[in-house]
Amino acid sequence: MTQRRQGIANDLLQVGRGILMGGADVIPGVSGGTVALIVGIYERLITAISHIDIQLLRMLRRGELRAAAEHLDLRFLIALGLGIASGIVALGSIMEKLLTGPQTRGYTLAAFFGMILGSTWIVYQMLDVRTSRRRWEAVLMALLGGAFAYWLTGLSVLGASITPGYVFLCGVIGICAMILPGISGAYLLLILGFYPTLTDILHRLKDGDINFNDVKTVALFGLGCALGITGFSKILRWLLGNYHSPTLAVLCGFMIGALRRIWPFQLDLTPHTESLKLKHYENTWPTQWGAYEFQCVGVLLMGFAAVVILEWISVRRHQSPTPAA
């Protein structure tokens, strides 16, 4: 009975982590992969997704359903997926209001900025930098990852035509970005010019306004997502297995470079536009420091401290000796 309760408690924990990931995924500039890394399930998630392979198909063909579920870590994926879906639905509208409000946008971005900055420190502690050579290798890989993410988050929206092949490519690119810390899948779809199209289609489908072209577009996008995530997760799993520290260093760089997108102090270039997906902002440095600016810095520091303290508590709890029976 105790084991069953522990299993249910663990499922609820994964749902909670999924809700945080889903809430992050609706923010252009924040990645669900970053949240997965912060809450300590990133490598487990990549491993589970990468197990969608030939071995899984063989198990299913032989009717070995229990073995297939264990191979896929299905219970974990279901709980996490339920949380992600719930987070997108429950937090989507809340996040949009927070991110379009003149003052609440700064506070929200500051909180995420601090939490992501704190998570980079945690990732750094995972690196093997015991020798000078490994330390410099980690710095170089982090700089490369950071430069790429900084460049990527500064790109303008592309004006490509929405063809079936382009829709499929958007699915591949978008889903790969969603599992990379620091790189937002929603933001990349925004750059590719497909994000407004996709959200408009999903709103029409939700309202029951269904037509063949919309269904075909969603199907092509979904196929791109499916192939992209299964293939890319295998590459990530191999990199983490064979080049663990350099890979984490690159991911750490991604997170630092992508902070450009969620800088707390931004100028609204489209003040008369209400929809978040159509708004444009420009990073600025405050010309005057008043209560609002200092409050944003305070929120940022609290976000940083919250992540570091929670990680410290988690480490202390795992290091505590088990009391004798």
Short mmCIF file of N, CA and C in Angstrom, two decimals, residues 9-160:
data_model
loop_
_atom_site.label_atom_id
_atom_site.label_comp_id
_atom_site.label_asym_id
_atom_site.label_seq_id
_atom_site.Cartn_x
_atom_site.Cartn_y
_atom_site.Cartn_z
N ALA A 9 2.02 9.56 -5.52
CA ALA A 9 2.65 10.84 -5.16
C ALA A 9 3.67 11.25 -6.22
N ASN A 10 4.42 10.27 -6.74
CA ASN A 10 5.41 10.55 -7.77
C ASN A 10 4.73 10.98 -9.07
N ASP A 11 3.59 10.34 -9.39
CA ASP A 11 2.83 10.73 -10.59
C ASP A 11 2.35 12.17 -10.48
N LEU A 12 1.83 12.53 -9.29
CA LEU A 12 1.36 13.90 -9.07
C LEU A 12 2.51 14.90 -9.18
N LEU A 13 3.70 14.48 -8.72
CA LEU A 13 4.87 15.34 -8.82
C LEU A 13 5.22 15.59 -10.29
N GLN A 14 5.15 14.51 -11.11
CA GLN A 14 5.44 14.66 -12.55
C GLN A 14 4.39 15.55 -13.22
N VAL A 15 3.14 15.43 -12.81
CA VAL A 15 2.09 16.29 -13.35
C VAL A 15 2.40 17.75 -13.02
N GLY A 16 2.82 18.00 -11.78
CA GLY A 16 3.19 19.36 -11.38
C GLY A 16 4.35 19.91 -12.19
N ARG A 17 5.35 19.06 -12.42
CA ARG A 17 6.48 19.49 -13.25
C ARG A 17 6.02 19.77 -14.68
N GLY A 18 5.09 18.94 -15.18
CA GLY A 18 4.55 19.15 -16.52
C GLY A 18 3.79 20.46 -16.62
N ILE A 19 3.04 20.80 -15.57
CA ILE A 19 2.31 22.07 -15.57
C ILE A 19 3.27 23.25 -15.70
N LEU A 20 4.40 23.17 -14.98
CA LEU A 20 5.41 24.23 -15.08
C LEU A 20 5.99 24.29 -16.49
N MET A 21 6.22 23.12 -17.10
CA MET A 21 6.75 23.08 -18.46
C MET A 21 5.75 23.66 -19.45
N GLY A 22 4.48 23.28 -19.30
CA GLY A 22 3.44 23.79 -20.19
C GLY A 22 3.29 25.29 -20.07
N GLY A 23 3.33 25.80 -18.82
CA GLY A 23 3.24 27.24 -18.62
C GLY A 23 4.40 27.97 -19.26
N ALA A 24 5.60 27.36 -19.23
CA ALA A 24 6.77 27.99 -19.85
C ALA A 24 6.68 27.95 -21.37
N ASP A 25 6.12 26.87 -21.92
CA ASP A 25 6.06 26.71 -23.37
C ASP A 25 5.18 27.76 -24.05
N VAL A 26 4.23 28.34 -23.32
CA VAL A 26 3.36 29.34 -23.95
C VAL A 26 4.01 30.72 -23.98
N ILE A 27 5.21 30.86 -23.40
CA ILE A 27 5.90 32.15 -23.38
C ILE A 27 6.96 32.15 -24.47
N PRO A 28 6.79 32.96 -25.53
CA PRO A 28 7.84 33.05 -26.55
C PRO A 28 9.13 33.58 -25.92
N GLY A 29 10.16 32.76 -25.87
CA GLY A 29 11.41 33.14 -25.26
C GLY A 29 11.79 32.24 -24.10
N VAL A 30 10.85 31.44 -23.59
CA VAL A 30 11.13 30.50 -22.50
C VAL A 30 10.86 29.09 -23.01
N SER A 31 11.73 28.16 -22.68
CA SER A 31 11.63 26.79 -23.18
C SER A 31 11.18 25.83 -22.09
N GLY A 32 10.29 24.90 -22.47
CA GLY A 32 9.91 23.85 -21.54
C GLY A 32 11.10 22.98 -21.18
N GLY A 33 12.07 22.88 -22.11
CA GLY A 33 13.30 22.12 -21.83
C GLY A 33 14.10 22.74 -20.71
N THR A 34 14.07 24.06 -20.60
CA THR A 34 14.75 24.73 -19.49
C THR A 34 14.14 24.33 -18.16
N VAL A 35 12.81 24.30 -18.11
CA VAL A 35 12.11 23.91 -16.88
C VAL A 35 12.43 22.46 -16.54
N ALA A 36 12.45 21.60 -17.56
CA ALA A 36 12.79 20.18 -17.32
C ALA A 36 14.17 20.04 -16.72
N LEU A 37 15.10 20.88 -17.17
CA LEU A 37 16.45 20.84 -16.64
C LEU A 37 16.48 21.36 -15.20
N ILE A 38 15.70 22.42 -14.94
CA ILE A 38 15.66 23.00 -13.59
C ILE A 38 15.09 22.01 -12.58
N VAL A 39 14.01 21.30 -12.97
CA VAL A 39 13.36 20.39 -12.01
C VAL A 39 13.97 19.00 -12.01
N GLY A 40 15.05 18.80 -12.78
CA GLY A 40 15.82 17.58 -12.69
C GLY A 40 15.31 16.37 -13.44
N ILE A 41 14.50 16.58 -14.50
CA ILE A 41 13.97 15.43 -15.25
C ILE A 41 14.41 15.45 -16.71
N TYR A 42 15.35 16.33 -17.06
CA TYR A 42 15.70 16.52 -18.47
C TYR A 42 16.25 15.24 -19.10
N GLU A 43 17.24 14.64 -18.47
CA GLU A 43 17.87 13.44 -19.06
C GLU A 43 16.89 12.26 -19.07
N ARG A 44 16.04 12.16 -18.06
CA ARG A 44 15.04 11.09 -18.05
C ARG A 44 14.05 11.28 -19.19
N LEU A 45 13.64 12.53 -19.44
CA LEU A 45 12.71 12.83 -20.52
C LEU A 45 13.32 12.50 -21.87
N ILE A 46 14.57 12.91 -22.09
CA ILE A 46 15.24 12.63 -23.37
C ILE A 46 15.38 11.13 -23.57
N THR A 47 15.75 10.40 -22.51
CA THR A 47 15.90 8.94 -22.62
C THR A 47 14.58 8.28 -22.95
N ALA A 48 13.50 8.70 -22.29
CA ALA A 48 12.19 8.11 -22.53
C ALA A 48 11.74 8.32 -23.97
N ILE A 49 11.89 9.55 -24.47
CA ILE A 49 11.46 9.84 -25.84
C ILE A 49 12.31 9.06 -26.85
N SER A 50 13.62 8.94 -26.56
CA SER A 50 14.51 8.25 -27.49
C SER A 50 14.21 6.75 -27.56
N HIS A 51 13.43 6.22 -26.61
CA HIS A 51 13.07 4.80 -26.62
C HIS A 51 11.88 4.49 -27.52
N ILE A 52 11.44 5.48 -28.28
CA ILE A 52 10.48 5.20 -29.35
C ILE A 52 11.31 4.69 -30.52
N ASP A 53 11.54 3.39 -30.55
CA ASP A 53 12.50 2.81 -31.50
C ASP A 53 12.02 1.46 -32.00
N ILE A 54 12.90 0.77 -32.71
CA ILE A 54 12.57 -0.54 -33.28
C ILE A 54 12.30 -1.55 -32.18
N GLN A 55 13.08 -1.48 -31.10
CA GLN A 55 12.87 -2.41 -29.99
C GLN A 55 11.46 -2.27 -29.41
N LEU A 56 10.97 -1.05 -29.30
CA LEU A 56 9.61 -0.82 -28.81
C LEU A 56 8.58 -1.45 -29.77
N LEU A 57 8.78 -1.25 -31.07
CA LEU A 57 7.86 -1.82 -32.06
C LEU A 57 7.84 -3.34 -32.00
N ARG A 58 9.00 -3.95 -31.78
CA ARG A 58 9.08 -5.42 -31.67
C ARG A 58 8.31 -5.90 -30.45
N MET A 59 8.46 -5.19 -29.34
CA MET A 59 7.73 -5.56 -28.11
C MET A 59 6.22 -5.48 -28.34
N LEU A 60 5.79 -4.43 -29.01
CA LEU A 60 4.36 -4.26 -29.28
C LEU A 60 3.85 -5.34 -30.23
N ARG A 61 4.65 -5.69 -31.22
CA ARG A 61 4.24 -6.72 -32.17
C ARG A 61 4.12 -8.08 -31.49
N ARG A 62 4.98 -8.33 -30.48
CA ARG A 62 4.92 -9.61 -29.75
C ARG A 62 3.89 -9.58 -28.63
N GLY A 63 3.23 -8.44 -28.43
CA GLY A 63 2.23 -8.34 -27.38
C GLY A 63 2.80 -8.16 -26.00
N GLU A 64 4.07 -7.76 -25.89
CA GLU A 64 4.71 -7.57 -24.59
C GLU A 64 4.44 -6.14 -24.11
N LEU A 65 3.20 -5.89 -23.73
CA LEU A 65 2.77 -4.54 -23.41
C LEU A 65 3.43 -3.99 -22.15
N ARG A 66 3.56 -4.84 -21.13
CA ARG A 66 4.18 -4.36 -19.88
C ARG A 66 5.65 -4.00 -20.11
N ALA A 67 6.37 -4.86 -20.85
CA ALA A 67 7.77 -4.58 -21.14
C ALA A 67 7.91 -3.33 -22.00
N ALA A 68 6.98 -3.15 -22.94
CA ALA A 68 7.02 -1.96 -23.80
C ALA A 68 6.79 -0.69 -22.99
N ALA A 69 5.86 -0.75 -22.03
CA ALA A 69 5.58 0.41 -21.18
C ALA A 69 6.79 0.77 -20.33
N GLU A 70 7.47 -0.24 -19.80
CA GLU A 70 8.66 0.01 -18.99
C GLU A 70 9.80 0.55 -19.85
N HIS A 71 9.95 0.01 -21.06
CA HIS A 71 10.99 0.47 -21.98
C HIS A 71 10.79 1.95 -22.32
N LEU A 72 9.54 2.35 -22.50
CA LEU A 72 9.21 3.71 -22.89
C LEU A 72 9.12 4.65 -21.69
N ASP A 73 9.11 4.08 -20.47
CA ASP A 73 8.85 4.88 -19.26
C ASP A 73 7.50 5.57 -19.41
N LEU A 74 6.49 4.76 -19.79
CA LEU A 74 5.19 5.29 -20.20
C LEU A 74 4.47 6.02 -19.07
N ARG A 75 4.55 5.50 -17.87
CA ARG A 75 3.85 6.14 -16.75
C ARG A 75 4.38 7.55 -16.53
N PHE A 76 5.68 7.70 -16.62
CA PHE A 76 6.31 9.01 -16.47
C PHE A 76 5.86 9.95 -17.58
N LEU A 77 5.85 9.48 -18.84
CA LEU A 77 5.47 10.32 -19.97
C LEU A 77 4.00 10.72 -19.92
N ILE A 78 3.14 9.80 -19.49
CA ILE A 78 1.71 10.12 -19.41
C ILE A 78 1.47 11.20 -18.35
N ALA A 79 2.06 11.02 -17.16
CA ALA A 79 1.89 12.01 -16.09
C ALA A 79 2.44 13.37 -16.51
N LEU A 80 3.63 13.36 -17.11
CA LEU A 80 4.25 14.62 -17.54
C LEU A 80 3.44 15.26 -18.67
N GLY A 81 3.00 14.45 -19.64
CA GLY A 81 2.21 14.97 -20.75
C GLY A 81 0.89 15.56 -20.30
N LEU A 82 0.25 14.91 -19.31
CA LEU A 82 -0.99 15.44 -18.75
C LEU A 82 -0.74 16.80 -18.10
N GLY A 83 0.37 16.91 -17.40
CA GLY A 83 0.71 18.18 -16.76
C GLY A 83 1.01 19.27 -17.78
N ILE A 84 1.75 18.93 -18.85
CA ILE A 84 2.08 19.91 -19.88
C ILE A 84 0.80 20.44 -20.54
N ALA A 85 -0.10 19.51 -20.90
CA ALA A 85 -1.36 19.92 -21.52
C ALA A 85 -2.17 20.80 -20.58
N SER A 86 -2.21 20.42 -19.29
CA SER A 86 -2.95 21.21 -18.30
C SER A 86 -2.32 22.59 -18.13
N GLY A 87 -0.99 22.63 -18.13
CA GLY A 87 -0.29 23.90 -17.97
C GLY A 87 -0.55 24.85 -19.12
N ILE A 88 -0.57 24.30 -20.34
CA ILE A 88 -0.83 25.13 -21.51
C ILE A 88 -2.24 25.70 -21.45
N VAL A 89 -3.21 24.85 -21.09
CA VAL A 89 -4.61 25.29 -21.04
C VAL A 89 -4.84 26.25 -19.87
N ALA A 90 -4.35 25.87 -18.68
CA ALA A 90 -4.64 26.64 -17.47
C ALA A 90 -3.84 27.93 -17.37
N LEU A 91 -2.57 27.87 -17.80
CA LEU A 91 -1.70 29.03 -17.61
C LEU A 91 -1.57 29.89 -18.85
N GLY A 92 -2.04 29.38 -20.00
CA GLY A 92 -1.88 30.11 -21.24
C GLY A 92 -2.48 31.50 -21.19
N SER A 93 -3.74 31.61 -20.81
CA SER A 93 -4.41 32.91 -20.78
C SER A 93 -3.85 33.80 -19.67
N ILE A 94 -3.47 33.19 -18.54
CA ILE A 94 -2.89 33.96 -17.43
C ILE A 94 -1.56 34.57 -17.86
N MET A 95 -0.72 33.74 -18.49
CA MET A 95 0.58 34.21 -18.93
C MET A 95 0.44 35.32 -19.97
N GLU A 96 -0.54 35.18 -20.86
CA GLU A 96 -0.73 36.22 -21.89
C GLU A 96 -1.09 37.55 -21.24
N LYS A 97 -1.94 37.51 -20.21
CA LYS A 97 -2.31 38.75 -19.51
C LYS A 97 -1.10 39.34 -18.79
N LEU A 98 -0.31 38.48 -18.15
CA LEU A 98 0.87 38.96 -17.43
C LEU A 98 1.89 39.57 -18.38
N LEU A 99 2.02 38.98 -19.57
CA LEU A 99 3.04 39.42 -20.51
C LEU A 99 2.60 40.58 -21.40
N THR A 100 1.33 40.92 -21.38
CA THR A 100 0.87 42.08 -22.14
C THR A 100 0.60 43.29 -21.24
N GLY A 101 0.59 43.08 -19.94
CA GLY A 101 0.41 44.20 -19.01
C GLY A 101 1.68 45.04 -18.96
N PRO A 102 1.57 46.37 -18.97
CA PRO A 102 2.75 47.25 -18.99
C PRO A 102 3.73 46.99 -17.85
N GLN A 103 3.22 46.72 -16.65
CA GLN A 103 4.10 46.49 -15.51
C GLN A 103 4.28 45.01 -15.21
N THR A 104 3.21 44.24 -15.32
CA THR A 104 3.32 42.81 -14.99
C THR A 104 4.26 42.08 -15.94
N ARG A 105 4.43 42.57 -17.17
CA ARG A 105 5.37 41.94 -18.10
C ARG A 105 6.80 41.98 -17.53
N GLY A 106 7.19 43.14 -17.03
CA GLY A 106 8.54 43.27 -16.48
C GLY A 106 8.76 42.36 -15.29
N TYR A 107 7.79 42.31 -14.38
CA TYR A 107 7.92 41.43 -13.20
C TYR A 107 8.00 39.96 -13.62
N THR A 108 7.15 39.56 -14.58
CA THR A 108 7.11 38.16 -15.03
C THR A 108 8.42 37.77 -15.69
N LEU A 109 8.91 38.62 -16.59
CA LEU A 109 10.17 38.33 -17.27
C LEU A 109 11.33 38.31 -16.28
N ALA A 110 11.29 39.22 -15.30
CA ALA A 110 12.35 39.25 -14.29
C ALA A 110 12.39 37.96 -13.50
N ALA A 111 11.22 37.43 -13.15
CA ALA A 111 11.16 36.17 -12.40
C ALA A 111 11.77 35.03 -13.21
N PHE A 112 11.40 34.92 -14.49
CA PHE A 112 11.95 33.88 -15.34
C PHE A 112 13.44 34.09 -15.59
N PHE A 113 13.84 35.35 -15.76
CA PHE A 113 15.26 35.68 -15.97
C PHE A 113 16.08 35.17 -14.78
N GLY A 114 15.62 35.47 -13.58
CA GLY A 114 16.34 35.03 -12.39
C GLY A 114 16.37 33.53 -12.24
N MET A 115 15.24 32.87 -12.51
CA MET A 115 15.19 31.41 -12.37
C MET A 115 16.10 30.71 -13.38
N ILE A 116 16.11 31.22 -14.62
CA ILE A 116 16.97 30.61 -15.64
C ILE A 116 18.43 30.87 -15.32
N LEU A 117 18.73 32.08 -14.84
CA LEU A 117 20.11 32.39 -14.46
C LEU A 117 20.56 31.47 -13.31
N GLY A 118 19.66 31.24 -12.35
CA GLY A 118 19.99 30.32 -11.25
C GLY A 118 20.19 28.90 -11.74
N SER A 119 19.40 28.49 -12.73
CA SER A 119 19.53 27.12 -13.24
C SER A 119 20.84 26.92 -14.00
N THR A 120 21.37 28.00 -14.61
CA THR A 120 22.66 27.86 -15.29
C THR A 120 23.78 27.56 -14.28
N TRP A 121 23.65 28.14 -13.08
CA TRP A 121 24.64 27.86 -12.04
C TRP A 121 24.55 26.39 -11.60
N ILE A 122 23.32 25.88 -11.53
CA ILE A 122 23.13 24.47 -11.16
C ILE A 122 23.72 23.56 -12.23
N VAL A 123 23.47 23.89 -13.51
CA VAL A 123 24.01 23.09 -14.61
C VAL A 123 25.54 23.14 -14.59
N TYR A 124 26.10 24.31 -14.31
CA TYR A 124 27.56 24.44 -14.24
C TYR A 124 28.15 23.48 -13.21
N GLN A 125 27.45 23.30 -12.09
CA GLN A 125 27.95 22.41 -11.05
C GLN A 125 27.91 20.94 -11.46
N MET A 126 27.13 20.63 -12.52
CA MET A 126 27.08 19.26 -13.03
C MET A 126 28.26 18.93 -13.93
N LEU A 127 29.01 19.96 -14.35
CA LEU A 127 30.09 19.75 -15.31
C LEU A 127 31.31 19.16 -14.63
N ASP A 128 32.06 18.38 -15.40
CA ASP A 128 33.32 17.83 -14.93
C ASP A 128 34.44 18.80 -15.32
N VAL A 129 34.82 19.68 -14.40
CA VAL A 129 35.83 20.70 -14.69
C VAL A 129 37.00 20.56 -13.70
N ARG A 130 37.36 19.31 -13.43
CA ARG A 130 38.41 19.08 -12.44
C ARG A 130 39.79 19.44 -12.97
N THR A 131 39.97 19.46 -14.29
CA THR A 131 41.27 19.83 -14.85
C THR A 131 41.13 21.14 -15.62
N SER A 132 42.26 21.80 -15.82
CA SER A 132 42.25 23.08 -16.53
C SER A 132 41.76 22.91 -17.96
N ARG A 133 42.12 21.80 -18.61
CA ARG A 133 41.70 21.56 -20.00
C ARG A 133 40.18 21.42 -20.09
N ARG A 134 39.60 20.63 -19.19
CA ARG A 134 38.15 20.44 -19.21
C ARG A 134 37.43 21.74 -18.87
N ARG A 135 38.02 22.52 -18.01
CA ARG A 135 37.40 23.80 -17.64
C ARG A 135 37.33 24.72 -18.86
N TRP A 136 38.42 24.81 -19.62
CA TRP A 136 38.44 25.67 -20.80
C TRP A 136 37.55 25.12 -21.91
N GLU A 137 37.49 23.78 -22.02
CA GLU A 137 36.57 23.17 -23.00
C GLU A 137 35.13 23.54 -22.68
N ALA A 138 34.77 23.48 -21.40
CA ALA A 138 33.41 23.83 -20.98
C ALA A 138 33.11 25.29 -21.28
N VAL A 139 34.08 26.17 -21.00
CA VAL A 139 33.89 27.60 -21.27
C VAL A 139 33.68 27.84 -22.76
N LEU A 140 34.50 27.19 -23.59
CA LEU A 140 34.40 27.36 -25.05
C LEU A 140 33.05 26.88 -25.56
N MET A 141 32.61 25.69 -25.11
CA MET A 141 31.32 25.15 -25.57
C MET A 141 30.17 26.04 -25.11
N ALA A 142 30.26 26.55 -23.88
CA ALA A 142 29.21 27.44 -23.36
C ALA A 142 29.15 28.74 -24.17
N LEU A 143 30.33 29.28 -24.53
CA LEU A 143 30.38 30.51 -25.32
C LEU A 143 29.78 30.28 -26.71
N LEU A 144 30.07 29.13 -27.32
CA LEU A 144 29.50 28.82 -28.63
C LEU A 144 27.98 28.70 -28.55
N GLY A 145 27.51 27.96 -27.53
CA GLY A 145 26.07 27.81 -27.34
C GLY A 145 25.40 29.14 -27.05
N GLY A 146 26.04 29.96 -26.22
CA GLY A 146 25.48 31.26 -25.88
C GLY A 146 25.41 32.20 -27.07
N ALA A 147 26.48 32.21 -27.88
CA ALA A 147 26.50 33.07 -29.07
C ALA A 147 25.41 32.67 -30.06
N PHE A 148 25.23 31.36 -30.23
CA PHE A 148 24.19 30.89 -31.16
C PHE A 148 22.81 31.29 -30.68
N ALA A 149 22.52 31.08 -29.38
CA ALA A 149 21.20 31.42 -28.83
C ALA A 149 20.97 32.93 -28.87
N TYR A 150 22.02 33.71 -28.60
CA TYR A 150 21.88 35.17 -28.63
C TYR A 150 21.54 35.64 -30.05
N TRP A 151 22.23 35.06 -31.04
CA TRP A 151 21.95 35.40 -32.44
C TRP A 151 20.54 34.99 -32.83
N LEU A 152 20.15 33.77 -32.42
CA LEU A 152 18.86 33.23 -32.80
C LEU A 152 17.71 34.07 -32.24
N THR A 153 17.85 34.52 -30.99
CA THR A 153 16.76 35.27 -30.35
C THR A 153 16.68 36.71 -30.84
N GLY A 154 17.59 37.09 -31.72
CA GLY A 154 17.53 38.43 -32.29
C GLY A 154 17.06 38.46 -33.72
N LEU A 155 16.69 37.31 -34.28
CA LEU A 155 16.26 37.23 -35.67
C LEU A 155 14.90 37.88 -35.87
N SER A 156 14.69 38.40 -37.06
CA SER A 156 13.39 38.97 -37.42
C SER A 156 12.51 37.88 -38.01
N VAL A 157 11.21 38.16 -38.09
CA VAL A 157 10.25 37.19 -38.63
C VAL A 157 10.49 37.00 -40.12
N LEU A 158 10.53 35.74 -40.54
CA LEU A 158 10.73 35.41 -41.95
C LEU A 158 9.41 35.54 -42.71
N GLY A 159 9.51 35.82 -43.98
CA GLY A 159 8.31 35.97 -44.80
C GLY A 159 8.10 34.81 -45.75
N ALA A 160 8.31 33.59 -45.28
CA ALA A 160 8.19 32.42 -46.15
C ALA A 160 6.72 32.09 -46.40
#
